[in-house]
PDB file of C-alpha atoms in Angstrom:
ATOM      1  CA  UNK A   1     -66.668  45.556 -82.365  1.00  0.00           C
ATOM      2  CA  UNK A   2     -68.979  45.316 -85.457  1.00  0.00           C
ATOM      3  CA  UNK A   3     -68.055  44.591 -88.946  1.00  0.00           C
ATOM      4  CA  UNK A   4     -68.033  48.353 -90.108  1.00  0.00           C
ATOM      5  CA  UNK A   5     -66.137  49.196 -87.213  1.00  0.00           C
ATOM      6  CA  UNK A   6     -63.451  46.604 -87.594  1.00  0.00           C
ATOM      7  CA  UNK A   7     -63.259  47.754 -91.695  1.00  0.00           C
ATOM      8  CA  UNK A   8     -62.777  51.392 -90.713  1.00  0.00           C
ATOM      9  CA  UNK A   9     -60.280  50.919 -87.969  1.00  0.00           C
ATOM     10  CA  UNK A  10     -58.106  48.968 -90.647  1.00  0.00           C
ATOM     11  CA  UNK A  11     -58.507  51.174 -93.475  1.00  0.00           C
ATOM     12  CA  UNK A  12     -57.463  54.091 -90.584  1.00  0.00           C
ATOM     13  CA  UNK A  13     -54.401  52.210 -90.288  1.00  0.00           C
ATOM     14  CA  UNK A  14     -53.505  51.542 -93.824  1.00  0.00           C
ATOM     15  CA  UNK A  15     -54.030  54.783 -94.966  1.00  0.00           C
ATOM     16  CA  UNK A  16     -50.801  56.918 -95.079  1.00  0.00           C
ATOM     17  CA  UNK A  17     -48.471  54.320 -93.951  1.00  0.00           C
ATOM     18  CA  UNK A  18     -48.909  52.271 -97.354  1.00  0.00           C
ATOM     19  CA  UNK A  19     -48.664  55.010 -99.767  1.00  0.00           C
ATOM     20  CA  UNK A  20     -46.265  54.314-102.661  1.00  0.00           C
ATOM     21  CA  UNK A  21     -46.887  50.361-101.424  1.00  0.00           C
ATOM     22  CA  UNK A  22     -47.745  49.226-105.397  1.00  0.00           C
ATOM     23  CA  UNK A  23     -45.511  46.992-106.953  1.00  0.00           C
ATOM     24  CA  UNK A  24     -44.500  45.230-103.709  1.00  0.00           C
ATOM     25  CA  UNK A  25     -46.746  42.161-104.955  1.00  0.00           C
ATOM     26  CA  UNK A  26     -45.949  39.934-107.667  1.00  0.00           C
ATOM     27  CA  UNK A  27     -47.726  41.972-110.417  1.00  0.00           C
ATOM     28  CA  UNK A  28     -49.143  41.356-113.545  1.00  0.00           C
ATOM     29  CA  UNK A  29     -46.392  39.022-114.618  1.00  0.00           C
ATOM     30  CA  UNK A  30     -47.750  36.353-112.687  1.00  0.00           C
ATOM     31  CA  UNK A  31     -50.062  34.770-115.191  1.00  0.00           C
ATOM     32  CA  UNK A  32     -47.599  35.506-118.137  1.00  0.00           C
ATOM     33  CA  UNK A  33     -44.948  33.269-116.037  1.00  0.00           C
ATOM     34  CA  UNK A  34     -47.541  30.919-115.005  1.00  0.00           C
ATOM     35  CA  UNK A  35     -48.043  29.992-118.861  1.00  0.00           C
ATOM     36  CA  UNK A  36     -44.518  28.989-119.166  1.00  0.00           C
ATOM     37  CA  UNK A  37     -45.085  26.348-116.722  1.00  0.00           C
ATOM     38  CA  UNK A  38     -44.287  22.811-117.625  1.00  0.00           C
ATOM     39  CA  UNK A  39     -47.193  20.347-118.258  1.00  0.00           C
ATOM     40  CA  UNK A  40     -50.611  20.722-117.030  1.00  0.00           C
ATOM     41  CA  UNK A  41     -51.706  22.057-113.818  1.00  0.00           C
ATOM     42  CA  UNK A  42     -52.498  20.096-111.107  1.00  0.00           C
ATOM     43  CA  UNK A  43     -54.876  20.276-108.195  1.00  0.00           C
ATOM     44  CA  UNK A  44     -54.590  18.735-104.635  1.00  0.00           C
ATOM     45  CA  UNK A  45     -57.147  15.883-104.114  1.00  0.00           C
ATOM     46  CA  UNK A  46     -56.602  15.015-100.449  1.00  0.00           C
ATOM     47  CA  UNK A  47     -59.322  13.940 -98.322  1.00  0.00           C
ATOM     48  CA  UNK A  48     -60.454  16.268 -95.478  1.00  0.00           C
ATOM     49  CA  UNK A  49     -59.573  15.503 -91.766  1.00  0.00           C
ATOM     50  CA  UNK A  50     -57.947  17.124 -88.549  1.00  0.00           C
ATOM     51  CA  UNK A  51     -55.281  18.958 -88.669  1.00  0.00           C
ATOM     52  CA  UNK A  52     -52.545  19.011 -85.966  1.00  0.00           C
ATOM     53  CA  UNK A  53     -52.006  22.643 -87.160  1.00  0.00           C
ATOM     54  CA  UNK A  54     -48.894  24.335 -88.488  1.00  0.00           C
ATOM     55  CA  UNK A  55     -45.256  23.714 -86.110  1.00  0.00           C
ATOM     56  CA  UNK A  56     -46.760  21.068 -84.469  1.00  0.00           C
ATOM     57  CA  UNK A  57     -45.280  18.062 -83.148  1.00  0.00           C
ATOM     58  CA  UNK A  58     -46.065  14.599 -84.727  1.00  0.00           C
ATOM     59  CA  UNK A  59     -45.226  13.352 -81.382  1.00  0.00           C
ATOM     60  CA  UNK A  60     -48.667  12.087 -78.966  1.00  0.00           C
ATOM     61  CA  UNK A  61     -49.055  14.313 -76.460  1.00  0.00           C
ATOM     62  CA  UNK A  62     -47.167  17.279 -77.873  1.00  0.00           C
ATOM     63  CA  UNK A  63     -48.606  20.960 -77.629  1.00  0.00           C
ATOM     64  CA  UNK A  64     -49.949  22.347 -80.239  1.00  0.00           C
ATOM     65  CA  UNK A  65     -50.378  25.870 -79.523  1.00  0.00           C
ATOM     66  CA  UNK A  66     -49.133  28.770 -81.449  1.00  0.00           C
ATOM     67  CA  UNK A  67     -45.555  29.910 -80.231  1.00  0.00           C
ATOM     68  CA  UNK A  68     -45.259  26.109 -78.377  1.00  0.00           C
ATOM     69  CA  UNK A  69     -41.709  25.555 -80.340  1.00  0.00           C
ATOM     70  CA  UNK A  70     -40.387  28.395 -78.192  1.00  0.00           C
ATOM     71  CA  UNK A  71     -37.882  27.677 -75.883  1.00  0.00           C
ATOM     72  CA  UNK A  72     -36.157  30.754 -73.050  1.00  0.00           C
ATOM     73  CA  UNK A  73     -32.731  30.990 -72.911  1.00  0.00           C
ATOM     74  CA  UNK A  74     -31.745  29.872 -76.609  1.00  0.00           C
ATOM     75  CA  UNK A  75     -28.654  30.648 -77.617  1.00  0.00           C
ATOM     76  CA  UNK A  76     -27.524  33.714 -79.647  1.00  0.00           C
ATOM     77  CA  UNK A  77     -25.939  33.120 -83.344  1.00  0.00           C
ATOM     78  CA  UNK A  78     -24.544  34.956 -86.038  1.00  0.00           C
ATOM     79  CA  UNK A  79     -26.659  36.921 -88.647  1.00  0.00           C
ATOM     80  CA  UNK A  80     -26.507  35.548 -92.222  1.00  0.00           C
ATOM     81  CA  UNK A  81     -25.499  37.619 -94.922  1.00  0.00           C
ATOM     82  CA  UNK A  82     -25.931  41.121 -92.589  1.00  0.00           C
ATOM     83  CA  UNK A  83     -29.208  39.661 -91.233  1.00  0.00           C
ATOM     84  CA  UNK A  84     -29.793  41.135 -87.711  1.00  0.00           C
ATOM     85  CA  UNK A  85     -28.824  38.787 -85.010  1.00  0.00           C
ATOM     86  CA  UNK A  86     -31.423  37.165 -83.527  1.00  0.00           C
ATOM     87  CA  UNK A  87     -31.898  33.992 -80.507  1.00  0.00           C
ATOM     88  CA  UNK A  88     -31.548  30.386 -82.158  1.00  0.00           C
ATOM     89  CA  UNK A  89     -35.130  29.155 -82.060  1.00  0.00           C
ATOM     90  CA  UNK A  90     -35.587  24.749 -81.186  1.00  0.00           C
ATOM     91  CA  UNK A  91     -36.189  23.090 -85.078  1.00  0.00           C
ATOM     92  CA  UNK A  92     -39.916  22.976 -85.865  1.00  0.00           C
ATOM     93  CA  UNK A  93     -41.455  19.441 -86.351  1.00  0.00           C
ATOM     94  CA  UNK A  94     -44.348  20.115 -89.091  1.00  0.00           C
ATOM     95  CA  UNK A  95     -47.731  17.805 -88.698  1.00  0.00           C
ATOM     96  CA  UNK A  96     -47.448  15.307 -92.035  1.00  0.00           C
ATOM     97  CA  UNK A  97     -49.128  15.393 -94.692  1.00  0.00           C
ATOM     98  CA  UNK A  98     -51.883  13.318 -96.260  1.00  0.00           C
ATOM     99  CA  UNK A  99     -49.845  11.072 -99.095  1.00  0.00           C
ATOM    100  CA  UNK A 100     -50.498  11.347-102.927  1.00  0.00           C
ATOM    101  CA  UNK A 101     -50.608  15.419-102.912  1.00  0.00           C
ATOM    102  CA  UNK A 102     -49.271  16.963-106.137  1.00  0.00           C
ATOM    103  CA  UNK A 103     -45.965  18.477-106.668  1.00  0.00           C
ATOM    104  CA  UNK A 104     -47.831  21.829-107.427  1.00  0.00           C
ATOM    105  CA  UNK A 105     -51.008  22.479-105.573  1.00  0.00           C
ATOM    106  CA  UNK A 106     -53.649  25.065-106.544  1.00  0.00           C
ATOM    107  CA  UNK A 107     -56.461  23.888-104.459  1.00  0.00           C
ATOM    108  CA  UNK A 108     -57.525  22.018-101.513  1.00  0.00           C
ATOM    109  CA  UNK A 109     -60.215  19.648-101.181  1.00  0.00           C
ATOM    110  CA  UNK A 110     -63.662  20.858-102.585  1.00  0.00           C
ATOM    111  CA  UNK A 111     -65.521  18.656 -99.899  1.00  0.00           C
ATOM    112  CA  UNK A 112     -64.808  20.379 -96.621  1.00  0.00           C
ATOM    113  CA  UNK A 113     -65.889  24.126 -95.591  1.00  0.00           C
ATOM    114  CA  UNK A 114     -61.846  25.278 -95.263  1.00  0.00           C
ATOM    115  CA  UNK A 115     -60.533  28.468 -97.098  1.00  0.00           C
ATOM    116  CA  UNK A 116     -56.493  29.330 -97.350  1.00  0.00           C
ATOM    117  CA  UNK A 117     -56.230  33.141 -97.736  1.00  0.00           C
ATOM    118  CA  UNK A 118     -52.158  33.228 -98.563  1.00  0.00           C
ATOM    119  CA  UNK A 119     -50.040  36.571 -98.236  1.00  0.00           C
ATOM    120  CA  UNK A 120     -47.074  37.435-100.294  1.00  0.00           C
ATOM    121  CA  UNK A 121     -44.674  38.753 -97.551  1.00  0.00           C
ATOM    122  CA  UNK A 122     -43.858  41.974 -98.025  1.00  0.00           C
ATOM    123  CA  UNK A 123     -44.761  45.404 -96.543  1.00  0.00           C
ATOM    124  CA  UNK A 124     -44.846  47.745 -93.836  1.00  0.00           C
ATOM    125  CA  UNK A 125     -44.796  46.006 -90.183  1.00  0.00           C
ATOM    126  CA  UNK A 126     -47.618  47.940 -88.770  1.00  0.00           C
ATOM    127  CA  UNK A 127     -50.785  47.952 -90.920  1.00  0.00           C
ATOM    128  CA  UNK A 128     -49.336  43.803 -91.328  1.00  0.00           C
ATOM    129  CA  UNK A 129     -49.657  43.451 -87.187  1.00  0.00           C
ATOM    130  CA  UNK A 130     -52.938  44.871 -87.800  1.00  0.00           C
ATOM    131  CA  UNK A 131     -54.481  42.467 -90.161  1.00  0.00           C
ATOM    132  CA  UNK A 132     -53.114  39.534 -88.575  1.00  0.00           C
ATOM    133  CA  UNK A 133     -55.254  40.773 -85.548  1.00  0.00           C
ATOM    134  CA  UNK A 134     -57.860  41.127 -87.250  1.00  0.00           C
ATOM    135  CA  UNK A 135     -57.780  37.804 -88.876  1.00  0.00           C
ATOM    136  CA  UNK A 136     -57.577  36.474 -85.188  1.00  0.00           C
ATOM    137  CA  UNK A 137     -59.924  37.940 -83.667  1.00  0.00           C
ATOM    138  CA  UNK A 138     -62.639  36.829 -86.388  1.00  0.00           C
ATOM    139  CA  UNK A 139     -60.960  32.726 -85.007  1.00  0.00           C
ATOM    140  CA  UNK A 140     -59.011  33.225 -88.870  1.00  0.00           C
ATOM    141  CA  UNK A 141     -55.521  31.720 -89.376  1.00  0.00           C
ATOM    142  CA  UNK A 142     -53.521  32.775 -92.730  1.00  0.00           C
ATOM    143  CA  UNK A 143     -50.256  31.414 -94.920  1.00  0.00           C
ATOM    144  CA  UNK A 144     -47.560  34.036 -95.352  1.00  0.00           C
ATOM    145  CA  UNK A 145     -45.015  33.166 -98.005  1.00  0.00           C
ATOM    146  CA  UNK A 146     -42.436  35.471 -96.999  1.00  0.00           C
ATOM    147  CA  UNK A 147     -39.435  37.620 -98.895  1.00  0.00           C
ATOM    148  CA  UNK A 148     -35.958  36.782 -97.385  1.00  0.00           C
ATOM    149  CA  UNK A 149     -35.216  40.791 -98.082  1.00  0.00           C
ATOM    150  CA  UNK A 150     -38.766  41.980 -96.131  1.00  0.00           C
ATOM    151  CA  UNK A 151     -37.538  38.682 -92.724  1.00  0.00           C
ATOM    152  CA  UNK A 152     -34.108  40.831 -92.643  1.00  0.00           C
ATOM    153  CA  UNK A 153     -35.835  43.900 -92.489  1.00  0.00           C
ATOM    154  CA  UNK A 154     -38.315  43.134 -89.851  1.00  0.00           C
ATOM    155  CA  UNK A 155     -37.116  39.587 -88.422  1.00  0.00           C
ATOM    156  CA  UNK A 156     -39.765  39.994 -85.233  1.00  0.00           C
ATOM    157  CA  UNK A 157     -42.258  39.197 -88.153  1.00  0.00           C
ATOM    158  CA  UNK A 158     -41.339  35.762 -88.310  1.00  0.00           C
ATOM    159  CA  UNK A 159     -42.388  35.022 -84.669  1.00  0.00           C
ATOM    160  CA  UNK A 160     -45.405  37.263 -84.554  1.00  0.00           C
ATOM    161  CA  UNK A 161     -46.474  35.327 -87.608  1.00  0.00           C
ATOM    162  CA  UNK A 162     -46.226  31.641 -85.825  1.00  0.00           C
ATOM    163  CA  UNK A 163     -47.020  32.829 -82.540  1.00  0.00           C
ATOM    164  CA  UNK A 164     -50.627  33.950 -83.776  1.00  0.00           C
ATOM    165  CA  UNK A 165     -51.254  29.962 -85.259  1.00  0.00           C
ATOM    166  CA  UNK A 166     -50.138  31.341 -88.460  1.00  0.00           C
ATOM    167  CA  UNK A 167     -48.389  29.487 -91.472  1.00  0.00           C
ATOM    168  CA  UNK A 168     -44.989  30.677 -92.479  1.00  0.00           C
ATOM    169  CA  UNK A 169     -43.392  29.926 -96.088  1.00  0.00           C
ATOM    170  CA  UNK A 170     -40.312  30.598 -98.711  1.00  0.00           C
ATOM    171  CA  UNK A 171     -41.601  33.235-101.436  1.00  0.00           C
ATOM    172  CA  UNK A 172     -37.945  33.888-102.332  1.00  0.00           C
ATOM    173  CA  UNK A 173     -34.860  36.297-101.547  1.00  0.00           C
ATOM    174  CA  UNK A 174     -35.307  38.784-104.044  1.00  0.00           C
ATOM    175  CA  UNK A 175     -38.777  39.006-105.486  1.00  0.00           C
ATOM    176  CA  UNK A 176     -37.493  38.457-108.610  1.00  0.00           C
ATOM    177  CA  UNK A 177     -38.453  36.634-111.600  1.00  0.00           C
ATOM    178  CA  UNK A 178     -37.359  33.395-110.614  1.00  0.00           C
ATOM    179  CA  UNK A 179     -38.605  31.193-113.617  1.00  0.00           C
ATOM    180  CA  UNK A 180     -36.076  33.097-116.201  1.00  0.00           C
ATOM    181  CA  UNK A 181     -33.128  32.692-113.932  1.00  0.00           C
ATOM    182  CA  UNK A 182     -30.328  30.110-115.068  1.00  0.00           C
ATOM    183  CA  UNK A 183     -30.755  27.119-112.390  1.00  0.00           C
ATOM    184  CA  UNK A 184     -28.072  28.405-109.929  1.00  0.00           C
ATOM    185  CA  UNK A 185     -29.412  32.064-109.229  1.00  0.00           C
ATOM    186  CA  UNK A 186     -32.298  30.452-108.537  1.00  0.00           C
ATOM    187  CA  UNK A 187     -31.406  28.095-106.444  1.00  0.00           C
ATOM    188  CA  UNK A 188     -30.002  30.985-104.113  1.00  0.00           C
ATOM    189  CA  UNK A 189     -33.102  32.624-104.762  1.00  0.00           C
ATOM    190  CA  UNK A 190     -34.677  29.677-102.276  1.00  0.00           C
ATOM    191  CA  UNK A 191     -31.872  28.654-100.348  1.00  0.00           C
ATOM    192  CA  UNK A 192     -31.186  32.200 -99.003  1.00  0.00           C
ATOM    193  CA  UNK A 193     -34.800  32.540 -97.899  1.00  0.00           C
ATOM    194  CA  UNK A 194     -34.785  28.869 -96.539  1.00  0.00           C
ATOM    195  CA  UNK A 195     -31.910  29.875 -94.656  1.00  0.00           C
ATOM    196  CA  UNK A 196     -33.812  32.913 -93.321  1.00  0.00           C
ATOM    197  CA  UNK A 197     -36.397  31.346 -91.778  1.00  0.00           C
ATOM    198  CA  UNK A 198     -34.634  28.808 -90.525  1.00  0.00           C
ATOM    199  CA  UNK A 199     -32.535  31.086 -88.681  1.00  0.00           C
ATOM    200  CA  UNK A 200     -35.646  33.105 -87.357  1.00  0.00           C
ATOM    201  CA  UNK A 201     -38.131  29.902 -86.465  1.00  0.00           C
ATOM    202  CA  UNK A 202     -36.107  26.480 -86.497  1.00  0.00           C
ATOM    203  CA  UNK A 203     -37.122  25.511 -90.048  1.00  0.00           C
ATOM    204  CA  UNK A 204     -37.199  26.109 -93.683  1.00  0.00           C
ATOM    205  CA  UNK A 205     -41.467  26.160 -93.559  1.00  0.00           C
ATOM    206  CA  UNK A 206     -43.925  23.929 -95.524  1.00  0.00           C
ATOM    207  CA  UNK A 207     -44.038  26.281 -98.292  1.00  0.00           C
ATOM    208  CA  UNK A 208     -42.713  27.094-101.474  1.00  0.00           C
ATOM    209  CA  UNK A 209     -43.963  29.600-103.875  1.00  0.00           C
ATOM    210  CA  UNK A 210     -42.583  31.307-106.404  1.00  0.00           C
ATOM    211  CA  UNK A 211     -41.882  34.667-107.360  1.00  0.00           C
ATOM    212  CA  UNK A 212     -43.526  36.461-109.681  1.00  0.00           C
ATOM    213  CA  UNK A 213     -44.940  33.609-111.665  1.00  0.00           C
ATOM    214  CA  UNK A 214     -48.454  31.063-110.050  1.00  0.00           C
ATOM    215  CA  UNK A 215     -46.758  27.873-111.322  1.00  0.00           C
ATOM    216  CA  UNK A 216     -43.248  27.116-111.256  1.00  0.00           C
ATOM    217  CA  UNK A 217     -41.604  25.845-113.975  1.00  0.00           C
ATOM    218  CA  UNK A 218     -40.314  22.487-113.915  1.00  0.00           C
ATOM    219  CA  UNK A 219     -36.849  23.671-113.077  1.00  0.00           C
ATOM    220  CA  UNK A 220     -37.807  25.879-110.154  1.00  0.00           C
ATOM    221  CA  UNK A 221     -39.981  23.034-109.044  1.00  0.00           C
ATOM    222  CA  UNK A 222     -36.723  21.070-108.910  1.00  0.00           C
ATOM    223  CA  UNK A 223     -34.980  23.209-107.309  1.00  0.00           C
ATOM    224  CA  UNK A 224     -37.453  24.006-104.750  1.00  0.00           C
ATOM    225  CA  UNK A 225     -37.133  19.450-103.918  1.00  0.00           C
ATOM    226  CA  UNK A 226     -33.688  20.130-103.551  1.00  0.00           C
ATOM    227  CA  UNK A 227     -34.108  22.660-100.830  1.00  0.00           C
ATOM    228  CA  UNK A 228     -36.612  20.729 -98.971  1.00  0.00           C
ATOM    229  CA  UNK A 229     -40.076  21.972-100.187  1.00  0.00           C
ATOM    230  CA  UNK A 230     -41.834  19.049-101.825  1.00  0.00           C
ATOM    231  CA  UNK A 231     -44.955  20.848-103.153  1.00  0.00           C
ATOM    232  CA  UNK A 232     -44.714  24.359-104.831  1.00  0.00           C
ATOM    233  CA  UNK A 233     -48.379  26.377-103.452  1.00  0.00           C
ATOM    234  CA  UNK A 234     -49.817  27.981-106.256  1.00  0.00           C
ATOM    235  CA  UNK A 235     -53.195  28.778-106.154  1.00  0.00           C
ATOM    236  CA  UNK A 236     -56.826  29.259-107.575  1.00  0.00           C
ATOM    237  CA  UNK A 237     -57.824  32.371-106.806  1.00  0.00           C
ATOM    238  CA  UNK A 238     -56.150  35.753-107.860  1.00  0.00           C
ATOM    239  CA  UNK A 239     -57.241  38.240-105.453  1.00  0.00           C
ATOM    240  CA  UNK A 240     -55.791  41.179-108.339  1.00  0.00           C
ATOM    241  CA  UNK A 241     -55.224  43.274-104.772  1.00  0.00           C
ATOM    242  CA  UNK A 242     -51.131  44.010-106.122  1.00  0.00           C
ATOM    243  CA  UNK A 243     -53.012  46.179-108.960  1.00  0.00           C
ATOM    244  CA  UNK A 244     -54.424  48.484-105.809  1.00  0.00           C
ATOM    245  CA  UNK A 245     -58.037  48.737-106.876  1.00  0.00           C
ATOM    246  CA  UNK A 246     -59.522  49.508-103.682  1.00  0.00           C
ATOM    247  CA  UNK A 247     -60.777  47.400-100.969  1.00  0.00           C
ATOM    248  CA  UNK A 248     -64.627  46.770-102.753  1.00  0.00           C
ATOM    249  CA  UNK A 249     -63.070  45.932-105.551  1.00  0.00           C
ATOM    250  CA  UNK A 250     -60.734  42.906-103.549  1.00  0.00           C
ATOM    251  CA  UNK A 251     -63.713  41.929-101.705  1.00  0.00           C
ATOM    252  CA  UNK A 252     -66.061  41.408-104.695  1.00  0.00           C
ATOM    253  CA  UNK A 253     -62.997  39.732-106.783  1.00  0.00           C
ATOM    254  CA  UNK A 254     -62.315  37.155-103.801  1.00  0.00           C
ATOM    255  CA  UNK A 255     -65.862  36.554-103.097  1.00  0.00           C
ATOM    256  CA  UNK A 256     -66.905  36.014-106.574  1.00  0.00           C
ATOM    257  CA  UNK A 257     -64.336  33.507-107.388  1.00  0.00           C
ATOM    258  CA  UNK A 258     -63.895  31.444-103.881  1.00  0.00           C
ATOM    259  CA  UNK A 259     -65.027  28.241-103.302  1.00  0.00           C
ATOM    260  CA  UNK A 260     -64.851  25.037-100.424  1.00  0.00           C
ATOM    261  CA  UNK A 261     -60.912  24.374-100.692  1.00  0.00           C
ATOM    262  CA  UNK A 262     -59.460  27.464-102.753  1.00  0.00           C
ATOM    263  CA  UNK A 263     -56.279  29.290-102.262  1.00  0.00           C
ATOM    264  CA  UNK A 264     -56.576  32.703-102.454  1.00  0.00           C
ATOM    265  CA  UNK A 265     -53.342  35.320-103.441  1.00  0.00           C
ATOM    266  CA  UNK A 266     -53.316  38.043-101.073  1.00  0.00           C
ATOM    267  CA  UNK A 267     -50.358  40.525-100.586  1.00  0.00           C
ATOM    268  CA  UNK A 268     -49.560  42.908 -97.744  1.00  0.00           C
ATOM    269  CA  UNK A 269     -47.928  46.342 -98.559  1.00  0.00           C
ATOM    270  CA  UNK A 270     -51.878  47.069-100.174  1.00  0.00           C
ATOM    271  CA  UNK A 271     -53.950  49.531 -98.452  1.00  0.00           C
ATOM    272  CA  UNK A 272     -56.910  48.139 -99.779  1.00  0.00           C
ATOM    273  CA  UNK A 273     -55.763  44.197 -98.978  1.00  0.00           C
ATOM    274  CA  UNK A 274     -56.036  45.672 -95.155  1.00  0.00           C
ATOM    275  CA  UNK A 275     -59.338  47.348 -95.265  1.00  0.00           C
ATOM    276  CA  UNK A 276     -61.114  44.212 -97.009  1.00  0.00           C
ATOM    277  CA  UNK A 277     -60.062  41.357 -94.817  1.00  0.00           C
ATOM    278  CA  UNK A 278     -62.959  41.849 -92.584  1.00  0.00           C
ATOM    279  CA  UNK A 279     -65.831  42.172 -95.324  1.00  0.00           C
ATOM    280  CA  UNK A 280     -63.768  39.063 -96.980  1.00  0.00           C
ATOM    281  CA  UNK A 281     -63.949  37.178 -93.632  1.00  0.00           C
ATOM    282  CA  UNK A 282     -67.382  38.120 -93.162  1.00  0.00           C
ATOM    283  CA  UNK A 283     -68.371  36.948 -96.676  1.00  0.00           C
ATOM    284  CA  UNK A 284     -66.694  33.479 -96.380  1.00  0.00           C
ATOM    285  CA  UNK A 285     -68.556  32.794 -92.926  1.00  0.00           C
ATOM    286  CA  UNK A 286     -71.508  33.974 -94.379  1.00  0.00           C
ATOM    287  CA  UNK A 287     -71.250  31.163 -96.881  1.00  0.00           C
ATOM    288  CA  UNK A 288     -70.601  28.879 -93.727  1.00  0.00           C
ATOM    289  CA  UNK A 289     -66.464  28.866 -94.868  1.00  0.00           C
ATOM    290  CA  UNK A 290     -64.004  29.221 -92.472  1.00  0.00           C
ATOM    291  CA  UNK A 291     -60.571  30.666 -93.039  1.00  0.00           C
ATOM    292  CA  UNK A 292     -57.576  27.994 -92.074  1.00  0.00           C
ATOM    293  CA  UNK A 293     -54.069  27.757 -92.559  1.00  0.00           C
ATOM    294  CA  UNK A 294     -52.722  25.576 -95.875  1.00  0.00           C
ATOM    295  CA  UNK A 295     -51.558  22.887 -94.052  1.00  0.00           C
ATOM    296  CA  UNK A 296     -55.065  22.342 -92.424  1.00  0.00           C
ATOM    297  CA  UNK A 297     -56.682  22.929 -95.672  1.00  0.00           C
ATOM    298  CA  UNK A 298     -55.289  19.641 -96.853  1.00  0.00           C
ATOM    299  CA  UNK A 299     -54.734  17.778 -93.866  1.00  0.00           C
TER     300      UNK A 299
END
């Protein structure tokens, strides 16, 4: 399948099924929460290397393929909060990390040829199965921070997302704006979601990032310790696709701004988000850049 052909057959599917979709992303708040961050930003420095990949066993010998964590048979448990009931998945064992990473990271090392487009989890299911084929096809793996709300909605999401060598991450219950909230609501703004994936995959995720805001404040960067995510994943390029102005537009914003070791902030739920992943993926290979998960991006 060509290039043009892959771009037309995922515009096709966006169209229509994302209408009314604006506003699912984090929106224009998110460099007006950003400046309320504490201290100076900070930027990952680790040296490049192999990655054992996201899920995967620290132990010699383990597999490392996507969807190895899954085990037949697993027992059924209870829903959380009116969750859907779903099989208890075996706990994930997450490849370490390199030592001396920063508590918020906005970019990965500038000397490899790795790329982390992220996703803000949200959206319709089926144009979101789309572009996660299409990211695989083109040998592409992605970082989904996910909404608790959107994994009790559509829980199979979860699975689909790991399965395909995905990353999966905590972007919050609620979508709300966590960095106003007194310290308890938002504290169940991470622990909820924690709990969701959890439930759904074995563990909480690497990830934290919050919502609504590209740093975390100190507080929410507390918090977020607390519940078991020591790094918050900002990032260092703002893809601007949550303000829908068409696919071009995303490509040429992304392209423009990229560079060896960025993180770029994609959301689903955008029409034009699905119809310019392959022109983005065909831009960042052109450059000899190669899209990876976050987790291999600084590992």
């Amino acid at each position: 399948m060509t290039f043009l052909h892959r771009r037309t057959v995922l515009r096709a599917a966006a169209g229509g099924t994302l209408a009314g979709a604006a506003g699912v992303g984090c929106g224009r708040s998110d460099e007006e929460a950003g400046a309320r961050a504490a201290g100076p930003s900070v930027r990952a420095t680790a040296s490049p290397g192999r990655s054992a990949g996201p899920g995967a066993s620290t132990k010699p010998g383990a597999s490392t393929k996507p969807g190895a964590s899954r085990m037949p048979g697993a027992s059924k448990t209870p829903a959380a909060s009116g969750a859907p009931s779903v099989s208890k998945p075996p706990a994930l064992t997450l490849a370490p990390l390199p030592p001396g990473l920063p508590a918020q990271i906005e970019h990965g090392p500038r000397t490899g040829k790795g790329v982390a487009l992220t996703f803000h989890g949200q959206g319709d299911p089926k144009p979101i199965t789309g572009l996660l084929g299409e990211a695989e096809r083109a040998g592409a793996r992605v970082t989904v921070l996910a909404v608790g709300t959107w994994l009790d909605a559509h829980p199979q999401l979860a699975r689909r997302i790991l399965d395909g060598g995905h990353e999966l991450g905590n972007h919050t219950m609620h979508h709300l704006d966590i960095c106003t909230m007194p310290a308890a609501a938002a504290s169940a703004e991470i622990t909820e979601c924690a709990e969701r994936l959890r439930r759904l995959t074995g563990g909480i995720g690497r990830w934290f990032r919050p919502s609504r805001a590209r740093l975390a404040t100190e507080q929410v960067a507390r918090l977020a310790r607390q519940a078991g995510y020591p790094h918050v994943l900002s990032y260092d390029v703002d893809s601007l696709d949550f303000t829908d102005p068409g696919p071009e537009a995303v490509r040429r914003t992304v392209l423009k701004a990229v560079r060896p070791g960025s993180v770029v902030s994609l959301h689903f739920g955008h029409a034009g988000t699905v119809a310019a992943l392959p022109a983005i993926l065909d831009g960042l290979h052109r450059r000899g850049l190669r899209a990876v998960t976050t987790t291999e991006l600084l590992t």
